[in-house]
mmCIF file with all atom_site columns, C-alpha atoms in Angstrom:
data_model
loop_
_atom_site.group_PDB
_atom_site.id
_atom_site.type_symbol
_atom_site.label_atom_id
_atom_site.label_alt_id
_atom_site.label_comp_id
_atom_site.label_asym_id
_atom_site.label_entity_id
_atom_site.label_seq_id
_atom_site.pdbx_PDB_ins_code
_atom_site.Cartn_x
_atom_site.Cartn_y
_atom_site.Cartn_z
_atom_site.occupancy
_atom_site.B_iso_or_equiv
_atom_site.pdbx_formal_charge
_atom_site.auth_seq_id
_atom_site.auth_comp_id
_atom_site.auth_asym_id
_atom_site.auth_atom_id
_atom_site.pdbx_PDB_model_num
ATOM 1  C CA . UNK A 1 1  ? -13.681 -9.800  -9.196  1.00 0.00 ? 164 UNK A CA 1
ATOM 2  C CA . UNK A 1 2  ? -12.200 -12.952 -9.209  1.00 0.00 ? 165 UNK A CA 1
ATOM 3  C CA . UNK A 1 3  ? -8.593  -13.642 -7.358  1.00 0.00 ? 166 UNK A CA 1
ATOM 4  C CA . UNK A 1 4  ? -6.954  -13.684 -10.584 1.00 0.00 ? 167 UNK A CA 1
ATOM 5  C CA . UNK A 1 5  ? -8.603  -10.458 -11.781 1.00 0.00 ? 168 UNK A CA 1
ATOM 6  C CA . UNK A 1 6  ? -7.620  -8.661  -8.486  1.00 0.00 ? 169 UNK A CA 1
ATOM 7  C CA . UNK A 1 7  ? -4.156  -9.889  -8.533  1.00 0.00 ? 170 UNK A CA 1
ATOM 8  C CA . UNK A 1 8  ? -4.102  -8.195  -12.045 1.00 0.00 ? 171 UNK A CA 1
ATOM 9  C CA . UNK A 1 9  ? -5.937  -5.014  -11.351 1.00 0.00 ? 172 UNK A CA 1
ATOM 10 C CA . UNK A 1 10 ? -3.152  -5.171  -8.220  1.00 0.00 ? 173 UNK A CA 1
ATOM 11 C CA . UNK A 1 11 ? -0.586  -5.082  -9.673  1.00 0.00 ? 174 UNK A CA 1
ATOM 12 C CA . UNK A 1 12 ? -1.695  -2.852  -12.535 1.00 0.00 ? 175 UNK A CA 1
ATOM 13 C CA . UNK A 1 13 ? -2.162  -0.457  -9.879  1.00 0.00 ? 176 UNK A CA 1
ATOM 14 C CA . UNK A 1 14 ? 1.425   -0.988  -8.061  1.00 0.00 ? 177 UNK A CA 1
ATOM 15 C CA . UNK A 1 15 ? 2.732   -0.143  -11.754 1.00 0.00 ? 178 UNK A CA 1
ATOM 16 C CA . UNK A 1 16 ? 1.516   3.007   -12.246 1.00 0.00 ? 179 UNK A CA 1
ATOM 17 C CA . UNK A 1 17 ? 1.821   3.965   -8.348  1.00 0.00 ? 180 UNK A CA 1
ATOM 18 C CA . UNK A 1 18 ? 5.576   2.937   -10.064 1.00 0.00 ? 181 UNK A CA 1
ATOM 19 C CA . UNK A 1 19 ? 5.490   5.098   -12.678 1.00 0.00 ? 182 UNK A CA 1
ATOM 20 C CA . UNK A 1 20 ? 4.187   8.922   -11.603 1.00 0.00 ? 183 UNK A CA 1
ATOM 21 C CA . UNK A 1 21 ? 5.931   11.858  -10.793 1.00 0.00 ? 184 UNK A CA 1
ATOM 22 C CA . UNK A 1 22 ? 3.436   13.015  -8.553  1.00 0.00 ? 185 UNK A CA 1
ATOM 23 C CA . UNK A 1 23 ? 5.175   13.965  -5.200  1.00 0.00 ? 186 UNK A CA 1
ATOM 24 C CA . UNK A 1 24 ? 2.982   12.520  -2.597  1.00 0.00 ? 187 UNK A CA 1
ATOM 25 C CA . UNK A 1 25 ? 2.080   14.475  0.869   1.00 0.00 ? 188 UNK A CA 1
ATOM 26 C CA . UNK A 1 26 ? 3.730   11.353  3.418   1.00 0.00 ? 189 UNK A CA 1
ATOM 27 C CA . UNK A 1 27 ? 0.235   10.965  4.925   1.00 0.00 ? 190 UNK A CA 1
ATOM 28 C CA . UNK A 1 28 ? -0.062  9.853   1.478   1.00 0.00 ? 191 UNK A CA 1
ATOM 29 C CA . UNK A 1 29 ? 2.042   7.795   1.075   1.00 0.00 ? 192 UNK A CA 1
ATOM 30 C CA . UNK A 1 30 ? 2.010   6.231   4.103   1.00 0.00 ? 193 UNK A CA 1
ATOM 31 C CA . UNK A 1 31 ? -1.467  4.905   3.241   1.00 0.00 ? 194 UNK A CA 1
ATOM 32 C CA . UNK A 1 32 ? -0.167  3.999   -0.052  1.00 0.00 ? 195 UNK A CA 1
ATOM 33 C CA . UNK A 1 33 ? 3.089   1.654   2.045   1.00 0.00 ? 196 UNK A CA 1
ATOM 34 C CA . UNK A 1 34 ? 0.295   0.116   4.714   1.00 0.00 ? 197 UNK A CA 1
ATOM 35 C CA . UNK A 1 35 ? -1.314  -1.508  1.472   1.00 0.00 ? 198 UNK A CA 1
ATOM 36 C CA . UNK A 1 36 ? 0.879   -2.502  -0.326  1.00 0.00 ? 199 UNK A CA 1
ATOM 37 C CA . UNK A 1 37 ? 2.560   -4.110  2.611   1.00 0.00 ? 200 UNK A CA 1
ATOM 38 C CA . UNK A 1 38 ? -0.215  -5.273  4.053   1.00 0.00 ? 201 UNK A CA 1
ATOM 39 C CA . UNK A 1 39 ? -1.827  -6.973  0.517   1.00 0.00 ? 202 UNK A CA 1
ATOM 40 C CA . UNK A 1 40 ? 2.139   -8.543  0.032   1.00 0.00 ? 203 UNK A CA 1
ATOM 41 C CA . UNK A 1 41 ? 3.882   -9.594  2.997   1.00 0.00 ? 204 UNK A CA 1
ATOM 42 C CA . UNK A 1 42 ? 2.470   -13.175 4.292   1.00 0.00 ? 205 UNK A CA 1
ATOM 43 C CA . UNK A 1 43 ? 4.630   -14.122 7.056   1.00 0.00 ? 206 UNK A CA 1
ATOM 44 C CA . UNK A 1 44 ? 2.322   -12.474 9.766   1.00 0.00 ? 207 UNK A CA 1
ATOM 45 C CA . UNK A 1 45 ? 3.001   -8.954  10.854  1.00 0.00 ? 208 UNK A CA 1
ATOM 46 C CA . UNK A 1 46 ? 5.491   -6.814  8.765   1.00 0.00 ? 209 UNK A CA 1
ATOM 47 C CA . UNK A 1 47 ? 8.614   -4.434  10.665  1.00 0.00 ? 210 UNK A CA 1
ATOM 48 C CA . UNK A 1 48 ? 9.480   -1.224  9.147   1.00 0.00 ? 211 UNK A CA 1
ATOM 49 C CA . UNK A 1 49 ? 13.123  -0.742  8.592   1.00 0.00 ? 212 UNK A CA 1
ATOM 50 C CA . UNK A 1 50 ? 15.185  1.833   7.869   1.00 0.00 ? 213 UNK A CA 1
ATOM 51 C CA . UNK A 1 51 ? 18.049  4.629   9.674   1.00 0.00 ? 214 UNK A CA 1
ATOM 52 C CA . UNK A 1 52 ? 14.999  6.872   11.042  1.00 0.00 ? 215 UNK A CA 1
ATOM 53 C CA . UNK A 1 53 ? 13.229  5.884   14.378  1.00 0.00 ? 216 UNK A CA 1
ATOM 54 C CA . UNK A 1 54 ? 10.606  8.158   13.678  1.00 0.00 ? 217 UNK A CA 1
ATOM 55 C CA . UNK A 1 55 ? 10.185  7.852   9.885   1.00 0.00 ? 218 UNK A CA 1
ATOM 56 C CA . UNK A 1 56 ? 9.974   3.261   11.485  1.00 0.00 ? 219 UNK A CA 1
ATOM 57 C CA . UNK A 1 57 ? 7.428   4.975   13.993  1.00 0.00 ? 220 UNK A CA 1
ATOM 58 C CA . UNK A 1 58 ? 5.066   6.809   11.269  1.00 0.00 ? 221 UNK A CA 1
ATOM 59 C CA . UNK A 1 59 ? 5.401   3.297   8.816   1.00 0.00 ? 222 UNK A CA 1
ATOM 60 C CA . UNK A 1 60 ? 4.446   1.595   12.091  1.00 0.00 ? 223 UNK A CA 1
ATOM 61 C CA . UNK A 1 61 ? 1.030   3.465   12.770  1.00 0.00 ? 224 UNK A CA 1
ATOM 62 C CA . UNK A 1 62 ? 0.356   2.729   9.671   1.00 0.00 ? 225 UNK A CA 1
ATOM 63 C CA . UNK A 1 63 ? 0.892   -1.010  9.714   1.00 0.00 ? 226 UNK A CA 1
ATOM 64 C CA . UNK A 1 64 ? -1.279  -1.192  13.019  1.00 0.00 ? 227 UNK A CA 1
ATOM 65 C CA . UNK A 1 65 ? -4.225  0.942   11.544  1.00 0.00 ? 228 UNK A CA 1
ATOM 66 C CA . UNK A 1 66 ? -4.646  -1.442  8.603   1.00 0.00 ? 229 UNK A CA 1
ATOM 67 C CA . UNK A 1 67 ? -3.623  -4.950  10.453  1.00 0.00 ? 230 UNK A CA 1
ATOM 68 C CA . UNK A 1 68 ? -7.236  -6.395  10.262  1.00 0.00 ? 231 UNK A CA 1
ATOM 69 C CA . UNK A 1 69 ? -7.530  -5.994  6.825   1.00 0.00 ? 232 UNK A CA 1
ATOM 70 C CA . UNK A 1 70 ? -7.644  -9.395  4.758   1.00 0.00 ? 233 UNK A CA 1
ATOM 71 C CA . UNK A 1 71 ? -4.587  -9.340  2.033   1.00 0.00 ? 234 UNK A CA 1
ATOM 72 C CA . UNK A 1 72 ? -8.201  -8.863  -0.562  1.00 0.00 ? 235 UNK A CA 1
ATOM 73 C CA . UNK A 1 73 ? -9.387  -5.805  1.257   1.00 0.00 ? 236 UNK A CA 1
ATOM 74 C CA . UNK A 1 74 ? -5.946  -4.079  1.130   1.00 0.00 ? 237 UNK A CA 1
ATOM 75 C CA . UNK A 1 75 ? -4.941  -4.946  -2.213  1.00 0.00 ? 238 UNK A CA 1
ATOM 76 C CA . UNK A 1 76 ? -8.850  -3.292  -3.304  1.00 0.00 ? 239 UNK A CA 1
ATOM 77 C CA . UNK A 1 77 ? -7.862  -0.326  -1.244  1.00 0.00 ? 240 UNK A CA 1
ATOM 78 C CA . UNK A 1 78 ? -4.901  -0.240  -2.832  1.00 0.00 ? 241 UNK A CA 1
ATOM 79 C CA . UNK A 1 79 ? -5.941  -0.301  -6.287  1.00 0.00 ? 242 UNK A CA 1
ATOM 80 C CA . UNK A 1 80 ? -8.279  2.738   -4.864  1.00 0.00 ? 243 UNK A CA 1
ATOM 81 C CA . UNK A 1 81 ? -5.980  4.976   -3.576  1.00 0.00 ? 244 UNK A CA 1
ATOM 82 C CA . UNK A 1 82 ? -3.897  4.672   -7.413  1.00 0.00 ? 245 UNK A CA 1
ATOM 83 C CA . UNK A 1 83 ? -6.891  5.466   -9.246  1.00 0.00 ? 246 UNK A CA 1
ATOM 84 C CA . UNK A 1 84 ? -7.854  8.649   -6.416  1.00 0.00 ? 247 UNK A CA 1
ATOM 85 C CA . UNK A 1 85 ? -4.353  10.009  -6.708  1.00 0.00 ? 248 UNK A CA 1
ATOM 86 C CA . UNK A 1 86 ? -2.968  8.946   -10.122 1.00 0.00 ? 249 UNK A CA 1
ATOM 87 C CA . UNK A 1 87 ? -6.127  10.183  -13.518 1.00 0.00 ? 250 UNK A CA 1
ATOM 88 C CA . UNK A 1 88 ? -3.974  8.817   -16.526 1.00 0.00 ? 251 UNK A CA 1
#
């Protein structure tokens, strides 16, 4: 898969995830979050923001788990996650 094909597939997967009405369990949502942030954030390590310290701690833990993935690997993992949980 070329870089352009990967970006197109990732954008489509992201759109499918945004459009779904499925309510995912928190652990699955954290996977979506971490893969997306790793795939799209380019300025070093991303620090979660928000009012809930507990929620931010879970997000930070999820980010630590994917920190060694390249952007391309994170995009592929995100696409796989969408394909696994969102069936059209």
